[in-house]
Coordinates of C-alpha atoms in Angstrom, one line a residue:
X1 CA 67.0 30.3 108.5
X2 CA 67.6 34.0 107.7
X3 CA 70.8 34.0 109.7
X4 CA 72.0 30.9 107.9
X5 CA 71.2 32.4 104.5
X6 CA 73.0 35.6 105.4
X7 CA 76.0 33.6 106.5
X8 CA 76.1 31.6 103.3
X9 CA 75.9 34.7 101.2
X10 CA 78.4 36.6 103.3
X11 CA 76.0 39.4 103.7
X12 CA 77.4 42.4 105.7
X13 CA 76.0 43.0 109.1
X14 CA 75.8 46.3 111.0
X15 CA 79.6 46.5 111.1
X16 CA 79.8 46.5 107.3
X17 CA 81.4 43.1 107.3
X18 CA 80.2 39.5 107.2
X19 CA 81.2 35.8 107.1
X20 CA 83.2 36.2 103.8
X21 CA 85.2 39.2 105.0
X22 CA 88.9 38.6 105.4
X23 CA 91.4 39.8 108.1
X24 CA 93.0 42.1 105.6
X25 CA 89.7 43.7 104.6
X26 CA 88.6 44.5 108.1
X27 CA 91.9 46.2 108.9
X28 CA 92.2 48.3 105.8
X29 CA 91.3 51.4 107.7
X30 CA 94.1 50.5 110.2
X31 CA 96.9 50.7 107.8
X32 CA 99.4 52.0 110.3
X33 CA 99.5 50.2 113.6
X34 CA 103.1 50.9 114.4
X35 CA 102.0 52.4 117.8
X36 CA 100.7 48.9 118.9
X37 CA 102.5 46.1 120.7
X38 CA 100.5 42.9 120.7
X39 CA 100.9 39.5 122.3
X40 CA 99.2 36.7 120.2
X41 CA 99.1 33.2 121.6
X42 CA 98.9 30.2 119.2
X43 CA 100.3 32.2 116.3
X44 CA 102.4 29.4 114.8
X45 CA 99.7 28.2 112.5
X46 CA 96.1 28.6 111.3
X47 CA 94.0 31.5 112.5
X48 CA 96.6 32.8 114.9
X49 CA 99.3 32.8 112.2
X50 CA 97.0 34.8 109.9
X51 CA 96.1 37.2 112.7
X52 CA 99.8 37.8 113.3
X53 CA 100.6 38.2 109.6
X54 CA 97.9 40.8 109.1
X55 CA 98.8 42.8 112.2
X56 CA 102.4 42.7 111.3
X57 CA 101.5 43.9 107.8
X58 CA 99.7 46.9 109.4
X59 CA 102.9 47.7 111.4
X60 CA 102.2 46.3 114.9
X61 CA 105.1 45.0 117.0
X62 CA 104.4 41.3 117.8
X63 CA 105.3 39.1 120.7
X64 CA 104.8 35.4 119.6
X65 CA 104.8 33.1 122.6
X66 CA 104.8 29.4 121.8
X67 CA 105.5 26.0 123.3
X68 CA 107.7 25.2 120.3
X69 CA 110.2 28.1 119.8
X70 CA 111.2 26.6 116.5
X71 CA 107.7 26.7 115.2
X72 CA 107.4 30.4 116.3
X73 CA 110.7 31.2 114.6
X74 CA 109.4 29.6 111.4
X75 CA 106.2 31.7 111.7
X76 CA 108.3 34.8 112.2
X77 CA 110.4 34.0 109.2
X78 CA 107.3 33.7 107.0
X79 CA 106.0 37.0 108.2
X80 CA 109.3 38.8 107.8
X81 CA 109.7 37.4 104.2
X82 CA 106.5 39.3 103.4
X83 CA 106.9 42.3 105.8
X84 CA 110.7 42.9 106.1
X85 CA 110.3 45.8 108.5
X86 CA 108.1 44.0 111.0
X87 CA 109.3 43.7 114.6
X88 CA 108.6 40.3 116.0
X89 CA 109.9 38.8 119.3
X90 CA 109.6 35.0 119.8
X91 CA 109.3 33.7 123.4
X92 CA 108.7 30.4 125.1
X93 CA 105.3 29.7 126.6
X94 CA 103.5 26.5 127.5
X95 CA 99.9 27.6 128.4
X96 CA 99.2 24.2 130.0
X97 CA 101.8 25.0 132.7
X98 CA 101.2 27.8 135.2
X99 CA 104.9 28.0 136.0
X100 CA 105.6 28.5 132.3
X101 CA 103.0 31.3 132.1
X102 CA 104.6 33.0 135.1
X103 CA 108.0 32.7 133.6
X104 CA 106.9 34.1 130.2
X105 CA 105.3 37.1 131.9
X106 CA 108.4 37.8 133.9
X107 CA 110.6 37.7 130.8
X108 CA 108.1 39.9 128.9
X109 CA 108.2 42.5 131.7
X110 CA 112.0 42.5 131.7
X111 CA 111.8 43.8 128.1
X112 CA 110.3 47.0 129.3
X113 CA 107.8 47.1 126.5
X114 CA 104.3 48.6 126.5
X115 CA 101.3 46.3 125.8
X116 CA 98.2 47.5 124.0
X117 CA 96.8 44.2 122.7
X118 CA 96.5 40.7 124.1
X119 CA 94.9 38.1 121.8
X120 CA 94.2 34.8 123.7
X121 CA 94.0 32.6 120.6
X122 CA 95.8 29.4 121.3
X123 CA 93.5 26.3 121.5
X124 CA 93.7 22.6 122.0
X125 CA 91.3 19.7 121.4
X126 CA 92.6 16.7 123.4
X127 CA 91.1 13.6 121.8
X128 CA 92.6 11.5 124.6
X129 CA 92.3 12.2 128.3
X130 CA 95.4 14.0 129.7
X131 CA 96.2 16.0 132.8
X132 CA 98.5 19.0 133.0
X133 CA 101.5 19.2 135.3
X134 CA 99.3 21.2 137.6
X135 CA 96.6 18.6 137.8
X136 CA 94.0 20.1 135.5
X137 CA 92.4 18.4 132.5
X138 CA 94.6 19.4 129.5
X139 CA 92.1 21.0 127.2
X140 CA 90.8 23.3 130.0
X141 CA 94.3 24.0 131.2
X142 CA 95.5 25.1 127.8
X143 CA 92.4 26.8 126.4
X144 CA 91.3 28.6 129.6
X145 CA 93.3 28.4 132.8
X146 CA 96.7 29.3 131.2
X147 CA 95.1 32.3 129.5
X148 CA 93.3 33.3 132.7
X149 CA 96.6 33.5 134.5
X150 CA 98.4 35.2 131.5
X151 CA 95.7 37.9 131.4
X152 CA 95.7 38.4 135.1
X153 CA 99.5 39.0 135.1
X154 CA 99.4 41.3 132.2
X155 CA 96.4 43.5 132.9
X156 CA 98.3 46.0 135.1
X157 CA 100.8 46.6 132.3
X158 CA 98.0 47.0 129.8
X159 CA 96.2 49.5 132.1
X160 CA 99.5 51.5 132.6
X161 CA 100.2 51.5 128.8
X162 CA 96.7 52.8 128.1
X163 CA 97.1 55.5 130.7
X164 CA 100.5 56.6 129.4
X165 CA 99.7 56.5 125.7
X166 CA 96.1 57.4 125.6
X167 CA 95.5 54.3 123.5
X168 CA 92.8 52.0 124.8
X169 CA 94.0 48.5 125.5
X170 CA 92.1 45.5 124.1
X171 CA 91.9 41.9 125.1
X172 CA 90.4 39.4 122.7
X173 CA 89.5 35.9 123.9
X174 CA 89.0 33.4 121.1
X175 CA 86.1 31.1 122.0
X176 CA 83.7 29.1 119.7
X177 CA 80.0 28.7 119.2
X178 CA 80.6 25.2 120.5
X179 CA 80.5 26.8 124.0
X180 CA 76.7 26.4 123.6
X181 CA 77.1 22.6 123.5
X182 CA 78.0 22.5 127.2
X183 CA 75.2 22.2 129.8
X184 CA 75.4 21.4 133.5
X185 CA 77.7 22.6 136.2
X186 CA 81.0 23.8 134.7
X187 CA 83.1 23.7 137.8
X188 CA 81.9 20.3 139.0
X189 CA 82.5 18.7 135.5
X190 CA 86.0 20.2 135.5
X191 CA 86.7 18.6 138.8
X192 CA 85.3 15.3 137.7
X193 CA 87.4 15.0 134.5
X194 CA 90.5 16.3 136.2
X195 CA 90.2 13.4 138.7
X196 CA 88.5 10.6 136.8
X197 CA 89.4 9.5 133.3
X198 CA 86.2 7.4 132.9
X199 CA 84.0 10.5 132.8
X200 CA 86.0 12.2 130.0
X201 CA 84.3 13.2 126.8
X202 CA 86.6 15.1 124.4
X203 CA 83.9 17.2 122.8
X204 CA 82.2 18.2 126.1
X205 CA 85.6 19.0 127.6
X206 CA 86.4 21.3 124.6
X207 CA 82.9 22.9 124.9
X208 CA 83.6 23.5 128.6
X209 CA 86.9 25.3 127.9
X210 CA 85.2 27.5 125.3
X211 CA 82.4 28.3 127.7
X212 CA 85.0 29.3 130.2
X213 CA 86.5 31.7 127.7
X214 CA 83.0 33.4 127.5
X215 CA 82.7 33.5 131.3
X216 CA 86.2 35.0 131.6
X217 CA 85.2 37.7 129.1
X218 CA 82.1 38.6 131.0
X219 CA 83.6 38.8 134.4
X220 CA 86.8 40.5 133.3
X221 CA 84.9 43.2 131.6
X222 CA 83.0 43.9 134.8
X223 CA 86.3 44.0 136.8
X224 CA 88.1 46.3 134.3
X225 CA 85.2 48.7 134.6
X226 CA 85.4 48.7 138.4
X227 CA 89.2 49.3 138.1
X228 CA 88.6 52.3 135.9
X229 CA 91.1 50.8 133.4
X230 CA 91.1 52.0 129.9
X231 CA 91.1 48.4 128.6
X232 CA 88.3 46.4 127.0
X233 CA 87.8 42.6 126.6
X234 CA 85.6 40.9 124.1
X235 CA 85.1 37.3 122.9
X236 CA 85.0 36.0 119.4
X237 CA 83.8 32.9 117.5
X238 CA 86.1 32.7 114.4
X239 CA 84.0 30.2 112.6
X240 CA 84.9 26.7 111.3
X241 CA 87.9 26.7 109.1
X242 CA 87.9 25.2 105.6
X243 CA 90.1 22.1 105.6
X244 CA 91.1 19.5 103.0
X245 CA 88.4 16.8 102.7
X246 CA 90.3 13.6 102.2
X247 CA 87.8 10.8 102.6
X248 CA 86.4 8.9 99.6
X249 CA 83.4 10.4 98.0
X250 CA 81.0 8.5 95.7
X251 CA 77.6 9.3 94.4
X252 CA 75.6 12.4 93.8
X253 CA 74.1 12.5 97.4
X254 CA 77.5 12.4 99.1
X255 CA 78.9 15.0 96.7
X256 CA 75.9 17.2 97.5
X257 CA 76.5 16.9 101.2
X258 CA 80.2 17.8 100.9
X259 CA 79.3 20.7 98.7
X260 CA 76.8 22.1 101.2
X261 CA 79.1 21.5 104.1
X262 CA 81.9 23.4 102.3
X263 CA 79.7 26.5 102.2
X264 CA 79.5 26.5 106.0
X265 CA 83.3 26.5 106.4
X266 CA 85.7 29.5 106.2
X267 CA 89.1 30.0 104.7
X268 CA 91.8 30.9 107.3
X269 CA 91.8 34.6 106.2
X270 CA 88.0 34.7 106.7
X271 CA 88.3 32.9 110.1
X272 CA 90.9 35.5 111.3
X273 CA 88.7 38.4 110.3
X274 CA 86.6 38.6 113.5
X275 CA 89.6 38.5 115.8
X276 CA 91.3 41.3 113.8
X277 CA 88.1 43.4 113.6
X278 CA 87.6 43.2 117.4
X279 CA 91.3 43.8 118.1
X280 CA 91.7 46.9 115.9
X281 CA 88.5 48.5 114.5
X282 CA 87.7 52.1 115.9
X283 CA 84.0 51.2 115.9
X284 CA 84.7 49.0 119.0
X285 CA 86.1 51.7 121.2
X286 CA 84.7 51.3 124.7
X287 CA 82.8 48.2 123.8
X288 CA 83.5 45.5 126.3
X289 CA 82.2 42.1 127.6
X290 CA 80.6 41.3 124.2
X291 CA 80.6 38.2 122.0
X292 CA 81.2 38.5 118.2
X293 CA 80.9 36.2 115.2
X294 CA 81.3 37.2 111.5
X295 CA 82.6 40.6 112.7
X296 CA 79.3 41.5 114.3
X297 CA 78.0 41.4 117.9
X298 CA 75.8 38.4 118.6
X299 CA 74.5 36.4 121.6
X300 CA 76.2 33.7 123.6
X301 CA 74.3 30.6 124.9
X302 CA 71.9 31.1 127.7
X303 CA 74.4 29.6 130.1
X304 CA 77.2 31.8 128.7
X305 CA 75.3 34.9 129.7
X306 CA 74.9 33.7 133.3
X307 CA 76.9 36.3 135.3
X308 CA 76.6 34.3 138.5
X309 CA 78.3 31.3 136.9
X310 CA 81.0 33.6 135.4
X311 CA 81.7 35.0 138.9
X312 CA 81.8 31.4 140.3
X313 CA 84.3 30.2 137.7
X314 CA 86.5 33.3 138.3
X315 CA 86.6 32.6 142.1
X316 CA 87.5 28.9 141.4
X317 CA 90.2 30.0 138.9
X318 CA 91.7 32.4 141.4
X319 CA 91.8 29.6 144.0
X320 CA 93.4 27.2 141.5
X321 CA 96.2 29.5 140.5
X322 CA 96.9 30.6 144.1
X323 CA 96.4 27.4 146.1
X324 CA 96.6 24.8 143.3
X325 CA 93.9 22.8 141.5
X326 CA 94.0 19.9 144.0
X327 CA 93.1 22.2 146.8
X328 CA 90.3 23.8 144.8
X329 CA 88.9 20.4 143.9
X330 CA 89.2 19.1 147.4
X331 CA 87.3 22.2 148.7
X332 CA 84.6 21.7 146.0
X333 CA 84.2 18.0 147.0
X334 CA 83.9 19.0 150.7
X335 CA 81.2 21.6 149.8
X336 CA 79.2 19.1 147.8
X337 CA 78.7 17.0 150.9

């Protein structure tokens, strides 16, 4: 109850920011980020676009990968119209395709650029059951597995950049509090919905992908520490974004429900705040493997804090990207019997 009231009021937490803080406000002390090169997935609209706009406004060089190059070019044009001196590179990337991820990373490396910041923001909610070209349920493939491979292929560059520049690298995984809605065996459910349409539940599949983002953060933080890499990784819940309510509303009770619901939602600048805070604020130096909401550290679900399950998903993911999802699911089925 107290947490809800604090959220509604926008009360500041230990960080000095709260649910009503905006991306511009949390980066005011980072007015010159010209030393940073950042990759931001899903930056053509919504939270990702606002994150890109604010970081460009602060001077960061941006790489905007997108499935639709035109949409990314449009996003770039909007940013350049506000920030004429911004340096933005648009590249093609379909996160649901492992081949596309590998191609993107190869092209990025050919540019010879440093990499200080990786924001894994892109997300998908597949209402209808769909399978990626690699044989993985589409929501999971886009929200998690593509980002897993992308991060894996870029970590070395980030570690080298940090060593050469002395600037700590940061990885930000955008998850959701909805990760707490998933219960059960994550790997088994992924195999089930990747093979059998009849078991598909869109909300549960989305929750699974967001839980996977949390697991990825926990295990990657441990591995980065073992590597001795000057790179951190943290996970964020951006909040639920305020959208236009279009259905018919009649009566005092209905109006009251909509009014109360609107207070739980965020504007896009508010929703991008936690990502920008975790990506840039000096307070988070050396902080890794944590989960943030409303620009403050908070707790994941009980399952989300299970390090053994995080390690298990990592091993499964490594198998999927090296041997293929079908081989991974076949092995899992064999082990179950």
